[in-house]
Coordinates of C-alpha atoms in Angstrom, one line a residue:
M23 CA 0.2 -0.1 -0.1
V24 CA 1.2 3.7 -1.0
T25 CA 1.2 5.6 1.8
Q26 CA 1.5 9.9 1.7
P27 CA 3.7 11.8 2.5
G28 CA 3.3 12.6 6.5
L29 CA 3.8 16.6 7.6
H30 CA 6.6 14.7 10.3
D31 CA 8.8 12.1 7.8
N32 CA 12.8 12.6 6.7
D33 CA 12.1 11.9 3.5
L34 CA 15.6 14.9 2.7
V35 CA 14.3 14.2 -0.5
L36 CA 10.9 15.5 -1.2
W37 CA 11.4 18.3 1.8
V38 CA 14.8 20.1 -0.1
Q39 CA 12.7 19.4 -3.2
L40 CA 9.5 21.4 -2.1
L41 CA 11.2 23.9 -0.1
A42 CA 13.0 24.4 -3.4
E43 CA 10.1 25.0 -5.7
T44 CA 8.4 27.0 -3.4
L45 CA 11.5 29.0 -2.8
N46 CA 11.6 29.7 -6.5
N47 CA 8.8 30.1 -7.0
E48 CA 8.4 33.2 -4.5
L49 CA 11.6 34.3 -6.6
L50 CA 9.8 34.1 -9.7
D51 CA 6.6 35.8 -8.6
R52 CA 9.3 38.3 -7.8
L53 CA 11.5 39.5 -10.8
R54 CA 8.5 39.0 -12.8
V55 CA 7.5 42.5 -10.5
D56 CA 10.3 44.5 -13.3
F57 CA 10.5 41.4 -15.7
P58 CA 7.2 39.5 -17.1
D59 CA 8.0 37.3 -19.5
V60 CA 11.1 35.3 -17.2
R61 CA 11.0 32.0 -17.3
Y62 CA 12.3 29.4 -14.4
A63 CA 14.1 27.4 -17.7
H64 CA 16.2 30.7 -18.7
G65 CA 17.7 30.9 -15.8
F66 CA 19.7 27.7 -16.3
V67 CA 20.9 29.9 -19.5
F68 CA 21.6 33.3 -18.0
Q69 CA 23.9 30.8 -15.5
Q70 CA 26.2 29.7 -18.4
L71 CA 26.5 33.7 -19.8
V72 CA 27.1 35.3 -15.8
E73 CA 30.4 35.0 -16.9
G74 CA 30.4 36.1 -20.0
P75 CA 30.0 34.8 -23.7
R76 CA 30.3 30.8 -24.0
P77 CA 29.4 29.2 -28.0
V78 CA 26.5 27.4 -28.4
G79 CA 27.4 24.3 -28.4
E80 CA 30.0 24.7 -25.0
V81 CA 26.0 25.8 -22.9
A82 CA 24.5 22.8 -24.4
E83 CA 26.9 20.5 -23.1
N84 CA 27.6 21.8 -19.4
L85 CA 23.2 21.8 -19.2
G86 CA 23.9 18.4 -20.9
V87 CA 21.2 19.6 -23.7
T88 CA 21.4 19.6 -27.6
S89 CA 22.7 23.1 -28.8
Q90 CA 19.6 22.4 -30.5
A91 CA 17.4 23.1 -27.8
I92 CA 20.3 26.1 -26.7
S93 CA 19.6 27.8 -30.2
K94 CA 16.2 27.5 -29.8
A95 CA 15.4 29.3 -26.8
A96 CA 18.6 31.6 -27.7
R97 CA 16.8 33.0 -30.2
E98 CA 13.6 33.2 -27.5
L99 CA 15.8 34.8 -25.2
E100 CA 17.5 37.4 -27.5
A101 CA 13.4 38.8 -28.9
L102 CA 12.8 39.4 -25.5
G103 CA 16.0 40.9 -24.9
Y104 CA 17.8 38.4 -22.3
V105 CA 21.3 37.9 -24.5
E106 CA 22.9 39.0 -27.6
R107 CA 24.3 35.9 -30.1
T108 CA 28.2 37.0 -32.4
P109 CA 29.9 35.1 -34.2
S110 CA 33.3 34.5 -32.4
P111 CA 36.0 36.5 -32.8
A112 CA 38.6 33.3 -33.3
D113 CA 35.8 31.0 -35.8
A114 CA 32.4 33.1 -37.7
R115 CA 30.9 29.7 -37.3
V116 CA 30.6 29.9 -34.3
R117 CA 27.6 31.6 -32.3
L118 CA 28.8 32.6 -28.5
L119 CA 26.3 34.2 -26.2
A120 CA 26.1 37.3 -24.1
L121 CA 24.3 39.0 -21.6
S122 CA 23.1 41.6 -22.6
A123 CA 22.0 44.7 -20.5
R124 CA 18.5 43.4 -19.8
G125 CA 20.1 40.0 -19.0
R126 CA 22.4 41.0 -16.4
A127 CA 20.0 43.4 -14.9
V128 CA 17.9 40.2 -14.6
V129 CA 20.2 37.8 -13.1
E130 CA 21.1 40.9 -10.9
A131 CA 17.8 41.1 -9.7
G132 CA 17.4 37.1 -9.1
R133 CA 20.9 37.9 -6.7
A134 CA 18.9 40.6 -5.1
G135 CA 15.6 38.2 -4.6
R136 CA 17.7 35.6 -3.3
A137 CA 20.0 37.6 -0.4
A138 CA 15.8 39.1 0.5
V139 CA 14.6 35.2 0.6
N140 CA 17.1 34.5 2.8
A141 CA 17.4 38.0 5.6
E142 CA 13.5 36.3 5.4
L143 CA 14.3 33.3 6.6
A144 CA 16.8 34.0 9.2
T145 CA 14.1 36.6 10.8
A146 CA 11.6 34.0 10.4
L147 CA 13.9 30.9 11.6
G148 CA 17.1 32.6 13.8
A149 CA 19.8 33.2 11.7
E150 CA 21.9 30.0 13.5
R151 CA 19.2 28.1 12.4
V152 CA 19.5 29.0 8.3
E153 CA 23.3 29.1 8.6
Q154 CA 22.6 25.5 10.0
A155 CA 20.4 24.1 7.1
A156 CA 22.6 25.4 4.7
A157 CA 25.7 23.7 5.8
T158 CA 23.8 20.6 6.8
L159 CA 22.4 21.4 2.3
R160 CA 26.3 22.2 1.3
A161 CA 27.1 19.1 2.9
A162 CA 25.0 16.7 1.5
I163 CA 26.1 17.8 -1.6
Q164 CA 29.1 16.6 -0.9
A165 CA 28.5 13.4 -0.1
R166 CA 26.7 13.1 -2.8
D167 CA 30.1 14.2 -4.4
A168 CA 27.9 16.4 -6.4
M169 CA 29.7 20.0 -6.0
H170 CA 31.8 19.9 -9.2
A171 CA 29.0 20.3 -10.9
V172 CA 28.2 23.5 -8.6
A173 CA 30.9 24.9 -8.7
A174 CA 31.6 24.4 -12.8
R175 CA 27.6 25.3 -13.3
R176 CA 26.7 22.1 -14.6
V177 CA 24.4 21.2 -12.5
R178 CA 21.6 19.1 -14.4
S179 CA 18.7 20.4 -14.4
A180 CA 17.7 22.1 -17.0
Q181 CA 16.8 18.7 -19.2
G182 CA 13.4 18.7 -20.4
L183 CA 12.9 22.2 -19.5
L184 CA 13.6 24.0 -22.6
D185 CA 12.2 22.3 -24.1
A186 CA 8.9 22.6 -22.4
G187 CA 8.6 25.8 -22.2
R188 CA 8.4 26.2 -17.4

């Protein structure tokens, strides 16, 4: 018999997923005040570009999706004014993606929104509990040998999202 998760279950996967979805939705709601067309999936592309222009193929490889999926996302993001596509100075056949001024603004707004959410959680729960929770989550990521993927911005949760329109 399948049982429903209870409020007191210690299912870390469930609670982390629910918290992440809740906080991501809150952050998107805040971002959409000034950037009404931003979607969750856009953030995966933005994170690939925060350190500078990158070839479409590299972004695709880092996200574990096809170059066609990134090209499609890039056309959408360019139409929305978040990215610019230019030929590579080294090879005109290679297209580089870069954040536009609007793209950099949405990234900064996202960072400010995350800082605000963290501050709100610290107020509600206490700064020490929030620090302990963050340390525990970092340790869990390290225990799963995933810190290298996080540091390299190669977390592959973008699979399916870029095509699904989320």
